[in-house]
Amino acid sequence: MFVIFGATGHAGRLTAIRLREAGLPVRAVVRRADQAKELAAIGCEIAFADLMDPASVAKAIEGAHAVQMICPVPSGHADPEHAMRTMIDVAAQALRANAPQHVLAISDYGAELDMNTGITRLFHYLEQQFSASVPRLTLLRSAEHMHNWSRVIPVALATGMLPSLHHPLTKRFPSVAAQDVGALAATLLREGAPVTATRIVSIESMVRVSPMDVARMLQEEAGREIVARELPRDQWLPVLTKGGLSAKHASLVVDLYDAHNAGHIDVEADVTERRFGATALAEVLAPLVRQAVRDAQ
């Protein structure tokens, strides 16, 4: 049995679909009944769990020979760092008590760094806790998800300016489509547990992009002029909190982009197996732009 946490997300959903297409048994872990319909329709067994609840997580992994674990940064939480660390501790405890043959954890570029990298620092903690709890572990380190641009596309369409925390605007950085992460995760799960205690695999798209590239792609899709603009550093916190993030969540984002802009967040050289997703950024941006246009109407 393959147990997939985060099965309703962009990555986890693709993992479940690909495993089911291969005829393999999948238990999709969701939080609410309304999230289960599509997954049940493709033949997934459904389990309900909350990553803050040890009993439900322990029950969800019963009988699993492989588990895919995603511990998301809790959006809208007043203290997302504390909440995510709690999720990680709960998951690690459950996996330590009833270890499956193989655990695949979705991690992040830069998670190997023991320094202040904001959100990525939490994935460093995840890797530490899981490495100490699981006998056979695959860490799938993902570059920045392309879907993150959905947060600022409405602003770009309304104003003709794409605000960017990536500085400078010409710097190309790694990113990846979430569906490519999910598809690779399914492949790695099917390959089975690593021979060594921990296997580290990275994934990004085949082409790195800059904020200027993103603005150009948005312009082509929207049919109107859109230019990239560096959001001044002193405006990051107020803009992020005005956009709905808590002060502590906004601080994590600021620290992350400080680390990005300093050149710290990238693939770990000479350590990871490198894989490349086939989905181009324009393929991800196009439906996001169309959705933003519909929402604005």
Backbone as CSV, one residue per row, in Angstrom:
resi,resn,N_x,N_y,N_z,CA_x,CA_y,CA_z,C_x,C_y,C_z
1,MET,0.834,-1.199,0.000,0.000,0.000,0.000,0.872,1.253,0.000
2,PHE,0.606,2.150,-0.946,1.280,3.444,-1.007,0.378,4.477,-0.331
3,VAL,0.876,5.101,0.707,0.105,6.108,1.437,0.613,7.485,1.041
4,ILE,-0.306,8.320,0.528,0.077,9.626,-0.001,-0.567,10.725,0.837
5,PHE,0.246,11.423,1.625,-0.227,12.606,2.341,-0.215,13.793,1.366
6,GLY,-1.111,14.740,1.618,-1.209,15.882,0.709,-1.727,15.490,-0.654
7,ALA,-2.610,14.500,-0.689,-3.060,13.945,-1.970,-3.976,14.880,-2.739
8,THR,-4.449,15.958,-2.121,-5.285,16.917,-2.845,-4.476,18.077,-3.417
9,GLY,-3.188,18.136,-3.125,-2.345,19.208,-3.647,-1.893,18.926,-5.067
10,HIS,-1.273,19.917,-5.687,-0.834,19.769,-7.079,0.133,18.595,-7.235
11,ALA,1.078,18.436,-6.308,2.065,17.366,-6.414,1.493,16.027,-5.952
12,GLY,0.904,15.997,-4.761,0.403,14.749,-4.212,-0.665,14.106,-5.075
13,ARG,-1.517,14.926,-5.663,-2.572,14.401,-6.538,-1.966,13.666,-7.730
14,LEU,-0.921,14.253,-8.339,-0.274,13.606,-9.486,0.397,12.297,-9.079
15,THR,0.983,12.273,-7.881,1.585,11.034,-7.403,0.536,9.940,-7.310
16,ALA,-0.604,10.262,-6.695,-1.672,9.278,-6.553,-2.171,8.804,-7.917
17,ILE,-2.362,9.733,-8.840,-2.856,9.379,-10.178,-1.880,8.442,-10.885
18,ARG,-0.602,8.783,-10.858,0.380,7.957,-11.563,0.495,6.557,-10.956
19,LEU,0.428,6.463,-9.658,0.491,5.139,-9.019,-0.749,4.320,-9.361
20,ARG,-1.906,4.961,-9.382,-3.133,4.236,-9.742,-3.111,3.828,-11.209
21,GLU,-2.565,4.678,-12.090,-2.453,4.322,-13.507,-1.591,3.077,-13.692
22,ALA,-0.656,2.869,-12.771,0.200,1.684,-12.811,-0.451,0.483,-12.130
23,GLY,-1.685,0.660,-11.658,-2.415,-0.436,-11.025,-2.004,-0.720,-9.599
24,LEU,-1.370,0.250,-8.944,-0.866,0.040,-7.592,-1.866,0.542,-6.548
25,PRO,-1.901,-0.078,-5.383,-2.842,0.338,-4.339,-2.406,1.627,-3.668
26,VAL,-3.330,2.573,-3.576,-3.025,3.886,-3.020,-4.033,4.235,-1.941
27,ARG,-3.519,4.689,-0.809,-4.363,5.290,0.231,-4.093,6.791,0.220
28,ALA,-5.091,7.540,-0.190,-4.958,8.994,-0.271,-5.398,9.603,1.050
29,VAL,-4.521,10.391,1.646,-4.803,10.995,2.949,-5.304,12.414,2.730
30,VAL,-6.507,12.690,3.221,-7.129,14.009,3.072,-7.611,14.462,4.445
31,ARG,-7.979,15.727,4.521,-8.457,16.266,5.798,-9.973,16.268,5.896
32,ARG,-10.654,16.433,4.732,-12.107,16.589,4.752,-12.756,15.674,3.725
33,ALA,-14.004,15.322,3.994,-14.735,14.414,3.106,-14.922,15.001,1.720
34,ASP,-15.085,16.323,1.616,-15.324,16.933,0.312,-14.092,16.886,-0.589
35,GLN,-12.930,16.530,-0.032,-11.711,16.432,-0.831,-11.506,15.033,-1.417
36,ALA,-12.361,14.089,-1.054,-12.101,12.689,-1.354,-12.695,12.200,-2.667
37,LYS,-13.684,12.886,-3.207,-14.464,12.349,-4.327,-13.609,11.982,-5.531
38,GLU,-12.792,12.909,-6.009,-11.982,12.651,-7.204,-10.990,11.517,-6.975
39,LEU,-10.391,11.477,-5.799,-9.410,10.435,-5.501,-10.078,9.073,-5.364
40,ALA,-11.245,9.033,-4.767,-11.982,7.773,-4.668,-12.383,7.283,-6.051
41,ALA,-12.691,8.210,-6.955,-13.140,7.839,-8.297,-12.051,7.127,-9.103
42,ILE,-10.784,7.380,-8.785,-9.707,6.689,-9.501,-9.243,5.448,-8.748
43,GLY,-9.957,5.086,-7.707,-9.673,3.832,-7.018,-8.824,3.936,-5.780
44,CYS,-8.628,5.140,-5.277,-7.846,5.295,-4.044,-8.684,4.922,-2.822
45,GLU,-8.061,4.258,-1.891,-8.630,4.148,-0.549,-8.464,5.513,0.114
46,ILE,-9.441,5.935,0.878,-9.396,7.266,1.484,-9.165,7.148,2.987
47,ALA,-8.220,7.941,3.475,-7.979,8.044,4.914,-8.053,9.516,5.296
48,PHE,-8.571,9.777,6.479,-8.675,11.150,6.975,-7.645,11.353,8.079
49,ALA,-6.882,12.411,7.956,-5.859,12.691,8.965,-5.562,14.179,8.993
50,ASP,-5.134,14.621,10.161,-4.678,15.992,10.372,-3.239,15.887,10.859
51,LEU,-2.314,16.529,10.180,-0.908,16.413,10.543,-0.580,16.981,11.920
52,MET,-1.533,17.639,12.543,-1.338,18.096,13.918,-1.841,17.058,14.928
53,ASP,-2.440,15.973,14.436,-3.078,14.981,15.307,-2.331,13.646,15.216
54,PRO,-1.532,13.276,16.219,-0.726,12.054,16.149,-1.532,10.787,15.893
55,ALA,-2.695,10.648,16.522,-3.478,9.422,16.374,-3.937,9.224,14.934
56,SER,-4.391,10.296,14.283,-4.892,10.159,12.916,-3.756,9.879,11.937
57,VAL,-2.587,10.466,12.164,-1.442,10.200,11.289,-0.981,8.759,11.462
58,ALA,-0.912,8.287,12.689,-0.506,6.906,12.946,-1.463,5.923,12.281
59,LYS,-2.749,6.204,12.347,-3.736,5.310,11.726,-3.605,5.322,10.213
60,ALA,-3.319,6.477,9.633,-3.238,6.590,8.177,-2.099,5.765,7.592
61,ILE,-1.005,5.570,8.340,0.141,4.837,7.794,0.129,3.352,8.155
62,GLU,-0.895,2.888,8.858,-0.970,1.465,9.220,-0.975,0.607,7.957
63,GLY,-0.115,-0.396,7.928,-0.079,-1.326,6.806,0.604,-0.798,5.566
64,ALA,1.214,0.377,5.623,1.869,0.950,4.445,3.246,0.336,4.243
65,HIS,3.588,0.060,2.986,4.978,-0.303,2.716,5.754,0.886,2.190
66,ALA,5.027,1.945,1.758,5.684,3.184,1.326,4.772,4.357,1.653
67,VAL,5.390,5.465,2.078,4.634,6.665,2.453,5.261,7.876,1.785
68,GLN,4.422,8.695,1.159,4.881,10.007,0.681,4.375,11.064,1.646
69,MET,5.292,11.849,2.181,4.939,12.824,3.206,5.201,14.239,2.705
70,ILE,4.180,15.071,2.800,4.291,16.487,2.497,3.847,17.252,3.738
71,CYS,4.720,18.074,4.277,4.367,18.930,5.409,4.336,20.369,4.906
72,PRO,3.172,20.891,4.577,3.100,22.225,3.985,3.252,23.326,5.024
73,VAL,3.731,24.473,4.568,3.714,25.656,5.427,2.256,26.072,5.588
74,PRO,1.725,26.103,6.810,0.296,26.365,6.995,-0.085,27.811,6.664
75,SER,-0.724,27.992,5.546,-1.137,29.319,5.119,-2.228,29.844,6.038
76,GLY,-2.108,31.102,6.423,-3.116,31.714,7.273,-2.901,31.511,8.759
77,HIS,-1.892,30.715,9.131,-1.626,30.474,10.549,-0.837,31.648,11.135
78,ALA,-1.165,32.026,12.362,-0.481,33.155,12.992,0.997,32.865,13.224
79,ASP,1.322,31.590,13.508,2.711,31.203,13.745,3.014,29.955,12.921
80,PRO,3.228,30.108,11.604,3.394,28.943,10.735,4.638,28.124,11.040
81,GLU,5.688,28.758,11.555,6.891,27.982,11.880,6.607,26.991,13.002
82,HIS,5.966,27.445,14.053,5.625,26.539,15.152,4.689,25.435,14.663
83,ALA,3.699,25.798,13.857,2.732,24.810,13.371,3.406,23.764,12.488
84,MET,4.288,24.213,11.583,4.932,23.252,10.691,5.906,22.364,11.446
85,ARG,6.619,22.916,12.416,7.499,22.074,13.228,6.698,21.018,13.992
86,THR,5.503,21.396,14.449,4.641,20.427,15.122,4.223,19.319,14.161
87,MET,3.841,19.691,12.941,3.486,18.696,11.923,4.641,17.724,11.676
88,ILE,5.826,18.280,11.540,7.004,17.453,11.279,7.252,16.499,12.447
89,ASP,7.139,17.006,13.667,7.351,16.163,14.846,6.313,15.045,14.919
90,VAL,5.059,15.375,14.621,3.987,14.378,14.643,4.262,13.295,13.603
91,ALA,4.621,13.710,12.382,4.890,12.746,11.317,6.097,11.878,11.653
92,ALA,7.160,12.495,12.149,8.367,11.741,12.485,8.086,10.728,13.584
93,GLN,7.297,11.112,14.574,6.949,10.192,15.659,6.178,8.994,15.130
94,ALA,5.207,9.246,14.247,4.407,8.150,13.695,5.260,7.220,12.838
95,LEU,6.141,7.790,12.046,6.989,6.976,11.183,8.027,6.193,11.982
96,ARG,8.490,6.771,13.060,9.452,6.076,13.913,8.794,4.891,14.622
97,ALA,7.540,5.061,15.020,6.833,4.015,15.758,6.391,2.867,14.864
98,ASN,6.144,3.159,13.590,5.631,2.132,12.675,6.245,2.371,11.302
99,ALA,7.555,2.180,11.217,8.299,2.575,10.013,7.957,1.696,8.819
100,PRO,7.518,2.302,7.715,7.332,1.540,6.482,8.680,1.229,5.835
101,GLN,8.654,0.436,4.779,9.897,0.092,4.101,10.544,1.319,3.455
102,HIS,9.727,2.287,3.077,10.258,3.422,2.317,9.422,4.656,2.622
103,VAL,10.083,5.774,2.890,9.414,7.063,3.045,10.024,8.035,2.048
104,LEU,9.159,8.714,1.292,9.596,9.795,0.411,9.044,11.096,0.970
105,ALA,9.927,12.035,1.251,9.517,13.329,1.797,9.809,14.419,0.775
106,ILE,8.801,15.253,0.515,8.995,16.404,-0.361,9.722,17.480,0.434
107,SER,10.887,17.875,-0.044,11.703,18.885,0.633,11.926,20.062,-0.303
108,ASP,12.994,20.793,-0.092,13.164,22.086,-0.741,14.629,22.305,-1.103
109,TYR,14.871,22.993,-2.215,16.222,23.431,-2.516,16.746,24.254,-1.334
110,GLY,17.980,23.973,-0.937,18.594,24.693,0.166,18.349,24.072,1.526
111,ALA,17.613,22.939,1.572,17.278,22.345,2.867,18.492,21.788,3.597
112,GLU,19.604,21.615,2.891,20.811,21.120,3.544,21.493,22.182,4.397
113,LEU,21.077,23.447,4.251,21.765,24.558,4.910,21.309,24.733,6.355
114,ASP,22.264,24.791,7.256,21.971,25.045,8.669,22.189,26.534,8.938
115,MET,21.261,27.350,8.424,21.354,28.796,8.558,19.949,29.369,8.401
116,ASN,19.828,30.656,8.587,18.518,31.283,8.489,18.129,31.465,7.022
117,THR,17.311,30.547,6.533,16.811,30.627,5.167,15.286,30.748,5.148
118,GLY,14.703,31.216,6.245,13.260,31.414,6.284,12.499,30.115,6.178
119,ILE,11.586,30.037,5.222,10.773,28.837,5.052,11.641,27.607,4.817
120,THR,12.710,27.758,4.066,13.570,26.608,3.775,14.205,26.049,5.044
121,ARG,14.389,26.866,6.054,14.909,26.389,7.334,14.009,25.303,7.929
122,LEU,12.718,25.393,7.669,11.786,24.395,8.178,11.976,23.056,7.481
123,PHE,12.353,23.093,6.204,12.630,21.843,5.498,13.957,21.244,5.947
124,HIS,14.881,22.076,6.386,16.103,21.567,7.005,15.736,20.768,8.256
125,TYR,14.818,21.308,9.045,14.358,20.606,10.244,13.660,19.302,9.870
126,LEU,12.830,19.336,8.827,12.154,18.118,8.368,13.175,17.042,8.003
127,GLU,14.188,17.410,7.248,15.182,16.424,6.834,15.920,15.832,8.034
128,GLN,16.231,16.673,9.012,16.892,16.173,10.219,16.015,15.172,10.957
129,GLN,14.748,15.537,11.177,13.849,14.692,11.956,13.544,13.382,11.238
130,PHE,13.302,13.440,9.945,12.980,12.229,9.206,14.196,11.321,9.070
131,SER,15.369,11.909,8.882,16.584,11.093,8.774,16.841,10.306,10.048
132,ALA,16.447,10.870,11.183,16.640,10.189,12.472,15.526,9.202,12.781
133,SER,14.451,9.206,11.978,13.271,8.404,12.308,12.987,7.272,11.325
134,VAL,13.536,7.370,10.114,13.162,6.454,9.037,14.388,5.684,8.556
135,PRO,14.333,4.352,8.483,15.509,3.593,8.046,15.850,3.754,6.578
136,ARG,14.837,3.943,5.712,15.077,4.130,4.281,14.269,5.331,3.815
137,LEU,14.991,6.405,3.452,14.356,7.687,3.189,14.818,8.256,1.852
138,THR,13.855,8.728,1.057,14.165,9.506,-0.137,13.727,10.943,0.109
139,LEU,14.659,11.868,-0.060,14.363,13.292,0.044,14.271,13.854,-1.370
140,LEU,13.089,14.297,-1.745,12.890,14.898,-3.056,12.873,16.410,-2.884
141,ARG,14.004,17.026,-3.202,14.141,18.478,-3.039,13.647,19.186,-4.296
142,SER,12.676,20.028,-4.092,12.023,20.720,-5.189,12.477,22.171,-5.264
143,ALA,12.681,22.670,-6.483,12.911,24.093,-6.682,11.606,24.847,-6.412
144,GLU,11.667,26.165,-6.437,10.488,27.008,-6.217,9.370,26.618,-7.181
145,HIS,8.161,26.455,-6.662,7.048,26.040,-7.500,6.563,27.193,-8.380
146,MET,6.344,26.883,-9.647,5.871,27.889,-10.598,4.520,28.474,-10.194
147,HIS,3.705,27.672,-9.512,2.380,28.145,-9.111,2.446,29.312,-8.126
148,ASN,3.608,29.546,-7.520,3.733,30.663,-6.580,3.432,32.009,-7.240
149,TRP,3.620,32.095,-8.558,3.353,33.359,-9.252,1.868,33.703,-9.264
150,SER,1.013,32.735,-8.946,-0.432,33.008,-8.939,-0.784,34.098,-7.932
151,ARG,0.054,34.282,-6.904,-0.227,35.267,-5.860,-0.142,36.702,-6.384
152,VAL,0.700,36.923,-7.395,0.904,38.292,-7.866,0.373,38.531,-9.274
153,ILE,-0.128,37.502,-9.933,-0.662,37.689,-11.290,-1.820,38.684,-11.312
154,PRO,-2.784,38.637,-10.352,-3.855,39.641,-10.396,-3.332,41.076,-10.322
155,VAL,-2.298,41.292,-9.519,-1.695,42.630,-9.426,-1.081,43.026,-10.759
156,ALA,-0.373,42.080,-11.387,0.271,42.363,-12.668,-0.758,42.701,-13.739
157,LEU,-1.861,41.979,-13.755,-2.893,42.235,-14.755,-3.582,43.577,-14.511
158,ALA,-3.750,43.926,-13.248,-4.456,45.167,-12.917,-3.593,46.405,-13.115
159,THR,-2.289,46.278,-12.886,-1.413,47.461,-12.895,-0.428,47.500,-14.050
160,GLY,-0.217,46.345,-14.705,0.796,46.277,-15.752,2.199,46.138,-15.213
161,MET,2.321,45.904,-13.882,3.633,45.756,-13.257,3.662,44.480,-12.417
162,LEU,4.693,43.670,-12.629,4.866,42.418,-11.898,5.843,42.644,-10.757
163,PRO,5.366,42.705,-9.500,6.297,42.903,-8.379,7.093,41.630,-8.102
164,SER,8.372,41.782,-7.856,9.233,40.625,-7.637,10.103,40.802,-6.407
165,LEU,10.168,39.737,-5.611,11.103,39.691,-4.497,12.433,39.087,-4.928
166,HIS,12.457,38.542,-6.118,13.720,38.070,-6.690,14.475,39.279,-7.237
167,HIS,15.676,39.523,-6.717,16.528,40.622,-7.165,17.881,40.051,-7.570
168,PRO,18.505,40.540,-8.647,17.981,41.508,-9.618,17.012,40.839,-10.583
169,LEU,16.334,41.651,-11.370,15.307,41.135,-12.272,15.872,40.256,-13.376
170,THR,17.154,40.398,-13.648,17.774,39.616,-14.722,18.289,38.257,-14.259
171,LYS,18.320,38.051,-12.954,18.898,36.815,-12.429,17.959,35.639,-12.676
172,ARG,18.494,34.585,-13.270,17.700,33.386,-13.538,17.783,32.451,-12.330
173,PHE,16.645,31.898,-11.954,16.577,31.030,-10.783,15.837,29.747,-11.136
174,PRO,16.040,28.676,-10.369,15.370,27.415,-10.662,13.927,27.421,-10.176
175,SER,13.067,26.824,-10.966,11.674,26.638,-10.569,11.188,25.332,-11.171
176,VAL,9.988,24.908,-10.788,9.477,23.629,-11.276,7.961,23.623,-11.171
177,ALA,7.328,22.897,-12.066,5.879,22.713,-12.001,5.568,21.640,-10.962
178,ALA,4.567,21.892,-10.133,4.224,20.950,-9.060,3.876,19.576,-9.615
179,GLN,3.235,19.531,-10.797,2.868,18.231,-11.347,4.091,17.401,-11.717
180,ASP,5.191,18.077,-12.075,6.415,17.337,-12.367,7.021,16.757,-11.094
181,VAL,6.866,17.473,-9.982,7.318,16.949,-8.690,6.518,15.695,-8.345
182,GLY,5.197,15.772,-8.507,4.348,14.626,-8.192,4.636,13.427,-9.071
183,ALA,4.855,13.666,-10.361,5.131,12.564,-11.275,6.463,11.887,-10.938
184,LEU,7.486,12.699,-10.630,8.780,12.114,-10.254,8.659,11.353,-8.944
185,ALA,7.890,11.886,-8.001,7.708,11.184,-6.723,7.126,9.799,-6.951
186,ALA,6.145,9.696,-7.858,5.560,8.390,-8.158,6.608,7.434,-8.724
187,THR,7.470,7.948,-9.602,8.532,7.123,-10.171,9.488,6.630,-9.087
188,LEU,9.886,7.531,-8.200,10.820,7.160,-7.132,10.190,6.156,-6.171
189,LEU,8.913,6.314,-5.888,8.232,5.360,-5.019,8.180,3.980,-5.669
190,ARG,7.926,3.955,-6.965,7.876,2.668,-7.674,9.251,2.012,-7.731
191,GLU,10.310,2.829,-7.736,11.666,2.270,-7.738,12.002,1.583,-6.425
192,GLY,11.299,1.950,-5.365,11.493,1.297,-4.081,12.480,2.008,-3.178
193,ALA,12.691,1.422,-2.017,13.535,2.040,-1.001,14.981,2.127,-1.473
194,PRO,15.680,3.187,-1.089,17.090,3.316,-1.486,17.955,2.264,-0.813
195,VAL,19.072,1.960,-1.444,20.005,0.988,-0.879,20.667,1.565,0.362
196,THR,21.037,2.834,0.302,21.605,3.512,1.465,20.469,4.072,2.318
197,ALA,20.825,4.595,3.484,19.791,5.083,4.401,19.005,6.240,3.795
198,THR,19.672,7.135,3.091,19.004,8.322,2.551,19.441,8.572,1.114
199,ARG,18.459,8.765,0.263,18.683,9.118,-1.140,18.181,10.541,-1.347
200,ILE,18.983,11.381,-1.967,18.584,12.765,-2.202,18.471,13.002,-3.700
201,VAL,17.293,13.462,-4.118,17.015,13.724,-5.529,16.493,15.151,-5.645
202,SER,16.975,15.886,-6.628,16.489,17.247,-6.845,15.701,17.307,-8.140
203,ILE,14.780,18.271,-8.214,14.048,18.486,-9.459,13.812,19.978,-9.684
204,GLU,14.062,20.398,-10.921,13.729,21.737,-11.391,13.377,21.609,-12.864
205,SER,12.855,22.672,-13.450,12.538,22.635,-14.870,13.822,22.679,-15.690
206,MET,13.708,22.381,-16.964,14.887,22.316,-17.823,15.468,23.697,-18.115
207,VAL,14.656,24.748,-17.935,15.106,26.105,-18.240,14.907,26.984,-17.005
208,ARG,15.967,27.648,-16.559,15.837,28.615,-15.475,15.319,29.944,-16.036
209,VAL,14.588,30.680,-15.199,13.953,31.909,-15.682,14.256,33.063,-14.734
210,SER,14.079,34.260,-15.239,14.221,35.478,-14.444,12.859,36.128,-14.293
211,PRO,12.693,37.066,-13.353,11.429,37.811,-13.276,11.075,38.512,-14.583
212,MET,12.081,38.953,-15.329,11.797,39.581,-16.615,11.193,38.574,-17.596
213,ASP,11.665,37.330,-17.538,11.076,36.285,-18.374,9.621,36.046,-17.993
214,VAL,9.350,36.025,-16.694,7.988,35.805,-16.215,7.076,36.918,-16.707
215,ALA,7.522,38.168,-16.595,6.716,39.302,-17.054,6.430,39.205,-18.552
216,ARG,7.431,38.809,-19.311,7.242,38.679,-20.760,6.200,37.609,-21.089
217,MET,6.260,36.475,-20.390,5.294,35.406,-20.627,3.879,35.831,-20.249
218,LEU,3.766,36.560,-19.134,2.454,37.068,-18.731,1.918,38.048,-19.769
219,GLN,2.797,38.886,-20.275,2.396,39.865,-21.281,1.865,39.167,-22.527
220,GLU,2.569,38.129,-22.963,2.140,37.399,-24.155,0.781,36.734,-23.954
221,GLU,0.559,36.199,-22.779,-0.702,35.516,-22.507,-1.844,36.504,-22.303
222,ALA,-1.567,37.613,-21.612,-2.618,38.577,-21.288,-2.924,39.523,-22.437
223,GLY,-1.947,39.689,-23.354,-2.158,40.603,-24.462,-2.104,42.064,-24.069
224,ARG,-1.360,42.362,-23.024,-1.169,43.750,-22.598,0.223,43.888,-22.011
225,GLU,0.724,45.110,-21.968,2.086,45.321,-21.481,2.189,45.034,-19.985
226,ILE,3.165,44.210,-19.634,3.461,43.908,-18.230,4.976,43.942,-18.067
227,VAL,5.451,44.721,-17.132,6.887,44.828,-16.892,7.192,44.384,-15.461
228,ALA,8.340,43.771,-15.290,8.776,43.347,-13.958,9.317,44.546,-13.185
229,ARG,9.096,44.528,-11.874,9.597,45.599,-11.017,10.122,44.994,-9.722
230,GLU,11.338,45.366,-9.351,11.867,44.933,-8.060,11.057,45.596,-6.952
231,LEU,10.451,44.795,-6.100,9.772,45.359,-4.942,10.852,45.763,-3.934
232,PRO,10.939,47.036,-3.575,11.999,47.469,-2.647,11.982,46.660,-1.348
233,ARG,13.162,46.358,-0.848,13.313,45.504,0.337,12.506,46.016,1.523
234,ASP,12.429,47.329,1.729,11.714,47.855,2.878,10.188,47.771,2.730
235,GLN,9.726,47.377,1.560,8.292,47.216,1.346,7.827,45.768,1.465
236,TRP,8.773,44.834,1.569,8.386,43.424,1.562,7.411,43.085,2.686
237,LEU,7.797,43.403,3.924,6.934,43.047,5.062,5.546,43.691,4.970
238,PRO,5.448,44.994,4.761,4.099,45.581,4.688,3.264,45.043,3.529
239,VAL,3.893,44.788,2.379,3.134,44.262,1.240,2.643,42.844,1.533
240,LEU,3.494,42.016,2.114,3.112,40.631,2.413,2.008,40.567,3.467
241,THR,2.114,41.396,4.496,1.067,41.375,5.526,-0.231,41.965,4.998
242,LYS,-0.127,42.986,4.147,-1.332,43.542,3.528,-2.000,42.497,2.638
243,GLY,-1.195,41.604,2.063,-1.731,40.539,1.222,-2.346,39.392,1.985
244,GLY,-2.310,39.447,3.311,-3.002,38.436,4.105,-2.129,37.533,4.938
245,LEU,-0.813,37.630,4.819,0.057,36.796,5.628,0.176,37.361,7.039
246,SER,0.329,36.466,8.005,0.617,36.922,9.355,2.015,37.524,9.391
247,ALA,2.310,38.288,10.428,3.624,38.927,10.543,4.739,37.875,10.578
248,LYS,4.510,36.774,11.290,5.538,35.740,11.388,5.712,35.006,10.068
249,HIS,4.613,34.786,9.341,4.719,34.146,8.030,5.459,35.057,7.062
250,ALA,5.123,36.350,7.081,5.794,37.302,6.209,7.295,37.351,6.493
251,SER,7.672,37.261,7.754,9.095,37.278,8.112,9.825,36.069,7.547
252,LEU,9.164,34.914,7.546,9.764,33.716,6.952,10.002,33.909,5.461
253,VAL,9.034,34.526,4.785,9.164,34.776,3.347,10.309,35.755,3.083
254,VAL,10.391,36.810,3.882,11.468,37.794,3.725,12.832,37.123,3.887
255,ASP,12.977,36.306,4.918,14.248,35.622,5.140,14.580,34.678,3.981
256,LEU,13.554,34.025,3.436,13.769,33.122,2.305,14.314,33.876,1.102
257,TYR,13.697,35.010,0.760,14.145,35.735,-0.428,15.459,36.457,-0.196
258,ASP,15.759,36.820,1.039,17.103,37.323,1.331,18.140,36.239,1.009
259,ALA,17.843,35.005,1.401,18.761,33.898,1.127,18.849,33.617,-0.372
260,HIS,17.686,33.670,-1.056,17.674,33.495,-2.512,18.564,34.534,-3.189
261,ASN,18.348,35.784,-2.842,19.054,36.863,-3.522,20.544,36.895,-3.193
262,ALA,20.902,36.284,-2.062,22.317,36.170,-1.708,22.985,34.978,-2.387
263,GLY,22.185,34.187,-3.125,22.734,33.059,-3.865,22.854,31.772,-3.076
264,HIS,22.160,31.681,-1.924,22.297,30.491,-1.088,21.359,29.347,-1.510
265,ILE,20.205,29.674,-2.087,19.198,28.650,-2.377,19.390,28.112,-3.778
266,ASP,19.891,26.886,-3.864,20.113,26.253,-5.160,20.277,24.755,-4.921
267,VAL,20.485,24.027,-6.009,20.705,22.597,-5.874,22.021,22.365,-5.130
268,GLU,22.046,21.336,-4.289,23.270,21.016,-3.547,24.244,20.299,-4.474
269,ALA,25.340,20.923,-4.751,26.294,20.402,-5.732,26.921,19.097,-5.271
270,ASP,27.048,18.156,-6.210,27.802,16.902,-6.008,27.201,15.980,-4.952
271,VAL,25.962,16.253,-4.529,25.351,15.406,-3.506,24.081,14.752,-4.033
272,THR,23.289,15.501,-4.763,21.985,15.018,-5.187,22.010,14.407,-6.583
273,GLU,21.048,13.509,-6.808,20.737,13.074,-8.170,19.846,14.163,-8.776
274,ARG,20.184,14.648,-9.942,19.439,15.754,-10.535,18.457,15.241,-11.582
275,ARG,17.218,15.701,-11.475,16.179,15.401,-12.458,15.574,16.724,-12.936
276,PHE,14.957,16.680,-14.110,14.431,17.898,-14.714,13.010,17.664,-15.202
277,GLY,12.106,18.561,-14.787,10.722,18.470,-15.203,10.534,18.978,-16.620
278,ALA,9.561,18.392,-17.333,9.334,18.740,-18.736,8.384,19.910,-18.918
279,THR,7.665,20.309,-17.870,6.665,21.367,-17.997,7.334,22.734,-18.016
280,ALA,7.034,23.516,-19.055,7.592,24.859,-19.181,6.776,25.848,-18.368
281,LEU,7.425,26.929,-17.968,6.746,27.940,-17.155,5.510,28.490,-17.863
282,ALA,5.591,28.717,-19.174,4.455,29.270,-19.910,3.227,28.366,-19.809
283,GLU,3.433,27.047,-19.737,2.316,26.117,-19.616,1.597,26.279,-18.278
284,VAL,2.338,26.639,-17.244,1.750,26.847,-15.928,1.095,28.222,-15.843
285,LEU,1.753,29.225,-16.398,1.249,30.590,-16.285,-0.042,30.807,-17.064
286,ALA,-0.179,30.182,-18.223,-1.342,30.439,-19.076,-2.670,30.185,-18.362
287,PRO,-2.886,29.028,-17.757,-4.163,28.838,-17.046,-4.311,29.731,-15.821
288,LEU,-3.206,30.106,-15.188,-3.278,31.016,-14.048,-3.759,32.402,-14.482
289,VAL,-3.269,32.847,-15.638,-3.720,34.139,-16.171,-5.201,34.072,-16.526
290,ARG,-5.610,32.999,-17.182,-7.035,32.878,-17.559,-7.926,32.855,-16.329
291,GLN,-7.473,32.174,-15.267,-8.258,32.138,-14.042,-8.334,33.502,-13.397
292,ALA,-7.217,34.230,-13.398,-7.210,35.569,-12.814,-8.138,36.503,-13.567
293,VAL,-8.197,36.365,-14.896,-9.097,37.191,-15.699,-10.554,36.870,-15.360
294,ARG,-10.873,35.592,-15.229,-12.239,35.197,-14.879,-12.617,35.727,-13.491
295,ASP,-11.688,35.626,-12.561,-11.972,36.092,-11.197,-12.227,37.591,-11.162
296,ALA,-11.576,38.322,-12.058,-11.713,39.780,-12.064,-12.989,40.256,-12.736
297,GLN,-13.630,39.374,-13.466,-14.844,39.774,-14.199,-16.078,39.815,-13.323
